[in-house]
């Protein structure tokens, strides 16, 4: 069992008001929140500062991808906001620039390997010469060489990534669904317990909680599922 809370709730909303309502409803059930492109564009850095000031941890999922100097300077800004995690694309130039921009701050950098909504056919359509598995491993090798703290990866890749990267790389898995929950547009899902058993350190959970009639109940059920599965081994 993890000695940290592995659950990160994705605040995929178009206004800070909706996000605040969910956070209120969840209360002590969640302490780590992901702010992605939609909410960050709507609510801006002040909302991130507000979350951090209220004692929540923030995962800023902005998937930076730009020329090195821009990535470096934008990463410096994120480190000043007090966010705990930031995503960047897994391109070597971007990873090196973000690493330079983070300097000695506590911000952890997570490289995006392959979006969990993509499969081999999608990569082929986009012109890639390799499938998801090979691309994920290449990005992880480059991330390790660059000193990146972790990667975003589908739970289905967690076992082989753990084997490749060792215990220190932070593995964050979106695309997590309890059995019976709707997968939405995710193509490579696993249950929360399967993802943790496979080696994920953190689970990003969105719609299963944010669209639930009782979000706090949904998180509590996920925690129960994890406890049951991991103690039944
Ligand atoms: O609603 P759901 O649980 O599918 O939400 C997953 C969250 O994780 C979304 O905010 C999505 O943008 C994010 N994400 C992902 N796959 C990645 C990186 C981030 O699904 N590779």
Short mmCIF file of C-alpha atoms and ligand atoms in Angstrom, two decimals:
data_model
loop_
_atom_site.label_atom_id
_atom_site.label_comp_id
_atom_site.label_asym_id
_atom_site.label_seq_id
_atom_site.Cartn_x
_atom_site.Cartn_y
_atom_site.Cartn_z
CA UNK A 1 0.00 0.00 0.00
CA UNK A 2 1.20 3.52 -0.77
CA UNK A 3 2.29 5.71 2.13
CA UNK A 4 0.89 8.78 0.38
CA UNK A 5 -2.65 9.50 -0.84
CA UNK A 6 -2.64 8.31 -4.49
CA UNK A 7 -5.88 10.01 -5.58
CA UNK A 8 -5.77 13.16 -7.71
CA UNK A 9 -9.13 14.57 -8.80
CA UNK A 10 -9.24 16.21 -12.24
CA UNK A 11 -11.07 19.54 -12.05
CA UNK A 12 -12.29 19.46 -15.64
CA UNK A 13 -14.68 22.42 -15.36
CA UNK A 14 -15.17 25.65 -17.27
CA UNK A 15 -15.45 27.93 -14.24
CA UNK A 16 -13.77 28.24 -10.84
CA UNK A 17 -17.23 28.30 -9.21
CA UNK A 18 -18.00 24.73 -10.31
CA UNK A 19 -14.54 23.60 -9.21
CA UNK A 20 -14.98 25.22 -5.78
CA UNK A 21 -18.38 23.51 -5.38
CA UNK A 22 -16.86 20.09 -6.10
CA UNK A 23 -13.94 20.73 -3.72
CA UNK A 24 -16.44 21.71 -1.02
CA UNK A 25 -18.49 18.57 -1.64
CA UNK A 26 -15.40 16.37 -1.47
CA UNK A 27 -14.14 17.90 1.79
CA UNK A 28 -11.53 15.63 3.35
CA UNK A 29 -12.04 12.95 0.68
CA UNK A 30 -9.50 14.64 -1.62
CA UNK A 31 -6.46 16.83 -1.09
CA UNK A 32 -4.79 16.81 -4.52
CA UNK A 33 -6.41 18.39 -7.58
CA UNK A 34 -5.51 18.53 -11.25
CA UNK A 35 -6.09 21.84 -13.02
CA UNK A 36 -6.01 21.33 -16.77
CA UNK A 37 -6.16 23.53 -19.83
CA UNK A 38 -9.89 24.26 -19.61
CA UNK A 39 -10.01 25.47 -16.01
CA UNK A 40 -6.63 27.19 -16.16
CA UNK A 41 -7.75 29.14 -19.22
CA UNK A 42 -11.01 30.08 -17.48
CA UNK A 43 -9.75 30.76 -13.97
CA UNK A 44 -6.05 31.59 -14.35
CA UNK A 45 -3.15 31.41 -11.93
CA UNK A 46 -5.10 33.12 -9.13
CA UNK A 47 -7.24 30.01 -8.80
CA UNK A 48 -4.09 27.87 -8.46
CA UNK A 49 -2.80 30.23 -5.76
CA UNK A 50 -6.17 29.98 -4.00
CA UNK A 51 -6.04 26.16 -3.98
CA UNK A 52 -2.46 26.13 -2.71
CA UNK A 53 -3.32 28.70 0.00
CA UNK A 54 -6.22 26.49 1.16
CA UNK A 55 -3.81 23.61 1.73
CA UNK A 56 -4.58 21.62 -1.43
CA UNK A 57 -1.86 20.20 -3.64
CA UNK A 58 -2.11 21.20 -7.29
CA UNK A 59 -1.17 19.27 -10.39
CA UNK A 60 -1.02 21.77 -13.25
CA UNK A 61 -1.72 19.76 -16.38
CA UNK A 62 -0.75 22.26 -19.06
CA UNK A 63 1.31 19.89 -21.22
CA UNK A 64 3.88 22.52 -22.22
CA UNK A 65 5.20 22.21 -25.78
CA UNK A 66 7.06 25.16 -27.30
CA UNK A 67 10.57 26.38 -28.06
CA UNK A 68 13.04 25.82 -25.24
CA UNK A 69 13.30 29.40 -23.98
CA UNK A 70 9.51 29.75 -23.72
CA UNK A 71 9.14 26.43 -21.89
CA UNK A 72 11.94 27.37 -19.48
CA UNK A 73 10.44 30.76 -18.64
CA UNK A 74 6.87 29.43 -18.32
CA UNK A 75 8.11 26.63 -16.03
CA UNK A 76 9.79 29.27 -13.82
CA UNK A 77 6.37 30.94 -13.48
CA UNK A 78 4.67 27.66 -12.55
CA UNK A 79 7.28 26.95 -9.88
CA UNK A 80 6.43 30.33 -8.29
CA UNK A 81 2.71 29.44 -8.10
CA UNK A 82 3.33 26.67 -5.60
CA UNK A 83 2.00 23.85 -7.80
CA UNK A 84 3.32 20.38 -6.94
CA UNK A 85 3.26 18.77 -10.42
CA UNK A 86 3.47 20.17 -13.97
CA UNK A 87 3.08 18.22 -17.21
CA UNK A 88 5.27 18.86 -20.23
CA UNK A 89 5.50 17.03 -23.53
CA UNK A 90 8.01 14.20 -23.70
CA UNK A 91 10.08 15.80 -26.44
CA UNK A 92 13.76 15.91 -25.33
CA UNK A 93 14.18 19.64 -26.04
CA UNK A 94 11.05 20.50 -24.03
CA UNK A 95 12.10 18.27 -21.12
CA UNK A 96 15.58 19.85 -20.94
CA UNK A 97 14.12 23.37 -20.99
CA UNK A 98 11.54 22.63 -18.28
CA UNK A 99 14.25 21.04 -16.14
CA UNK A 100 16.30 24.23 -16.43
CA UNK A 101 13.26 26.40 -15.62
CA UNK A 102 12.29 24.46 -12.52
CA UNK A 103 15.76 25.07 -11.01
CA UNK A 104 15.80 24.20 -7.31
CA UNK A 105 12.05 24.58 -6.67
CA UNK A 106 9.91 21.76 -5.26
CA UNK A 107 7.91 21.52 -8.50
CA UNK A 108 7.93 18.00 -9.96
CA UNK A 109 7.99 17.67 -13.73
CA UNK A 110 5.96 14.94 -15.39
CA UNK A 111 6.47 14.10 -19.05
CA UNK A 112 3.50 13.07 -21.15
CA UNK A 113 4.33 9.81 -22.90
CA UNK A 114 1.34 9.01 -25.13
CA UNK A 115 -2.13 10.37 -24.35
CA UNK A 116 -4.34 7.63 -22.96
CA UNK A 117 -7.01 8.44 -25.57
CA UNK A 118 -4.62 7.32 -28.35
CA UNK A 119 -3.98 3.83 -29.64
CA UNK A 120 -1.65 2.41 -32.33
CA UNK A 121 -4.03 3.37 -35.14
CA UNK A 122 -4.14 6.98 -33.93
CA UNK A 123 -0.31 7.14 -33.90
CA UNK A 124 -0.18 5.68 -37.42
CA UNK A 125 -2.69 8.26 -38.60
CA UNK A 126 -0.50 11.00 -37.08
CA UNK A 127 2.55 9.72 -39.02
CA UNK A 128 4.43 7.92 -36.23
CA UNK A 129 6.58 4.96 -37.31
CA UNK A 130 6.08 3.09 -34.03
CA UNK A 131 3.24 1.98 -31.81
CA UNK A 132 2.20 3.22 -28.37
CA UNK A 133 4.42 0.80 -26.46
CA UNK A 134 7.68 1.71 -28.21
CA UNK A 135 6.95 5.43 -28.08
CA UNK A 136 6.19 5.29 -24.36
CA UNK A 137 9.49 3.51 -23.66
CA UNK A 138 11.47 5.96 -25.76
CA UNK A 139 9.98 8.94 -23.92
CA UNK A 140 10.72 7.34 -20.55
CA UNK A 141 14.36 6.69 -21.51
CA UNK A 142 14.77 10.33 -22.57
CA UNK A 143 12.97 11.56 -19.42
CA UNK A 144 15.36 9.58 -17.20
CA UNK A 145 18.37 10.95 -19.08
CA UNK A 146 17.08 14.50 -18.57
CA UNK A 147 16.36 14.21 -14.83
CA UNK A 148 12.58 14.48 -15.21
CA UNK A 149 10.75 13.38 -12.02
CA UNK A 150 7.96 11.31 -13.50
CA UNK A 151 5.75 10.44 -16.42
CA UNK A 152 2.08 10.28 -17.20
CA UNK A 153 1.31 6.81 -18.47
CA UNK A 154 -1.63 4.53 -18.94
CA UNK A 155 -2.00 1.97 -16.14
CA UNK A 156 -1.57 -0.69 -18.83
CA UNK A 157 2.04 0.47 -19.28
CA UNK A 158 2.85 0.80 -15.58
CA UNK A 159 4.40 -2.66 -15.05
CA UNK A 160 6.89 -2.40 -17.89
CA UNK A 161 7.64 1.26 -17.09
CA UNK A 162 8.38 0.42 -13.47
CA UNK A 163 10.70 -2.34 -14.69
CA UNK A 164 12.40 0.06 -17.10
CA UNK A 165 12.66 3.07 -14.78
CA UNK A 166 13.10 1.62 -11.29
CA UNK A 167 11.35 2.75 -8.11
CA UNK A 168 12.11 6.48 -8.15
CA UNK A 169 10.31 7.68 -11.27
CA UNK A 170 6.85 9.02 -10.32
CA UNK A 171 4.19 7.21 -12.36
CA UNK A 172 0.89 9.08 -12.70
CA UNK A 173 -1.95 7.23 -14.40
CA UNK A 174 -5.07 8.77 -15.89
CA UNK A 175 -7.56 6.58 -17.74
CA UNK A 176 -8.60 4.93 -14.48
CA UNK A 177 -12.12 3.55 -14.11
CA UNK A 178 -13.82 1.30 -11.60
CA UNK A 179 -15.43 -1.77 -13.12
CA UNK A 180 -18.76 -0.80 -14.64
CA UNK A 181 -17.95 2.95 -14.87
CA UNK A 182 -18.21 4.53 -18.32
CA UNK A 183 -14.81 4.73 -20.11
CA UNK A 184 -15.80 7.90 -22.04
CA UNK A 185 -13.12 8.55 -24.68
CA UNK A 186 -10.38 6.67 -22.79
CA UNK A 187 -9.03 3.66 -24.71
CA UNK A 188 -6.50 2.13 -22.31
CA UNK A 189 -8.22 2.00 -18.92
CA UNK A 190 -7.68 -0.08 -15.77
CA UNK A 191 -9.37 -0.09 -12.39
CA UNK A 192 -7.80 2.03 -9.60
CA UNK A 193 -6.53 -1.06 -7.77
CA UNK A 194 -5.11 -2.60 -10.97
CA UNK A 195 -3.26 0.64 -11.72
CA UNK A 196 -1.69 0.77 -8.24
CA UNK A 197 -0.81 -2.92 -8.32
CA UNK A 198 0.85 -2.35 -11.69
CA UNK A 199 3.13 0.28 -10.16
CA UNK A 200 1.32 3.63 -10.52
CA UNK A 201 2.05 6.10 -7.70
CA UNK A 202 -0.86 8.43 -8.40
CA UNK A 203 -4.23 8.00 -10.13
CA UNK A 204 -5.90 10.88 -11.95
CA UNK A 205 -9.64 10.44 -11.69
CA UNK A 206 -12.02 12.75 -13.50
CA UNK A 207 -15.52 12.04 -14.72
CA UNK A 208 -16.14 9.01 -12.54
CA UNK A 209 -16.06 11.43 -9.57
CA UNK A 210 -16.81 14.85 -11.04
CA UNK A 211 -19.94 13.68 -12.88
CA UNK A 212 -21.18 11.46 -10.05
CA UNK A 213 -24.44 12.29 -8.29
CA UNK A 214 -22.51 11.92 -5.01
CA UNK A 215 -18.84 12.82 -5.67
CA UNK A 216 -17.68 12.27 -2.08
CA UNK A 217 -19.39 8.87 -2.08
CA UNK A 218 -17.69 8.03 -5.39
CA UNK A 219 -14.22 8.79 -3.97
CA UNK A 220 -14.96 6.87 -0.81
CA UNK A 221 -16.08 3.89 -2.89
CA UNK A 222 -12.85 4.05 -4.92
CA UNK A 223 -10.81 4.14 -1.69
CA UNK A 224 -12.77 1.13 -0.42
CA UNK A 225 -12.18 -0.76 -3.69
CA UNK A 226 -8.43 -0.06 -3.45
CA UNK A 227 -8.27 -1.12 0.20
CA UNK A 228 -10.21 -4.31 -0.52
CA UNK A 229 -8.11 -5.28 -3.55
CA UNK A 230 -4.76 -4.52 -1.96
CA UNK A 231 -5.48 -6.25 1.34
CA UNK A 232 -6.95 -9.32 -0.40
CA UNK A 233 -3.60 -10.16 -2.04
O1 LIG B 1 -12.56 11.93 -16.83
P1 LIG B 1 -11.28 11.16 -16.89
O2 LIG B 1 -11.05 10.31 -15.64
O3 LIG B 1 -11.10 10.40 -18.18
O4 LIG B 1 -10.17 12.30 -16.86
C1 LIG B 1 -8.82 12.03 -17.06
C2 LIG B 1 -8.05 13.31 -16.91
O5 LIG B 1 -6.68 13.03 -17.15
C3 LIG B 1 -8.44 14.40 -17.91
O6 LIG B 1 -8.28 15.65 -17.24
C4 LIG B 1 -7.43 14.26 -19.02
O7 LIG B 1 -7.15 15.49 -19.66
C5 LIG B 1 -6.19 13.80 -18.23
N1 LIG B 1 -5.18 13.06 -18.99
C6 LIG B 1 -5.46 11.90 -19.69
N2 LIG B 1 -4.46 11.25 -20.37
C7 LIG B 1 -3.22 11.74 -20.34
C8 LIG B 1 -2.92 12.91 -19.66
C9 LIG B 1 -3.94 13.55 -18.97
O8 LIG B 1 -6.59 11.43 -19.67
N3 LIG B 1 -2.25 11.05 -20.96
#
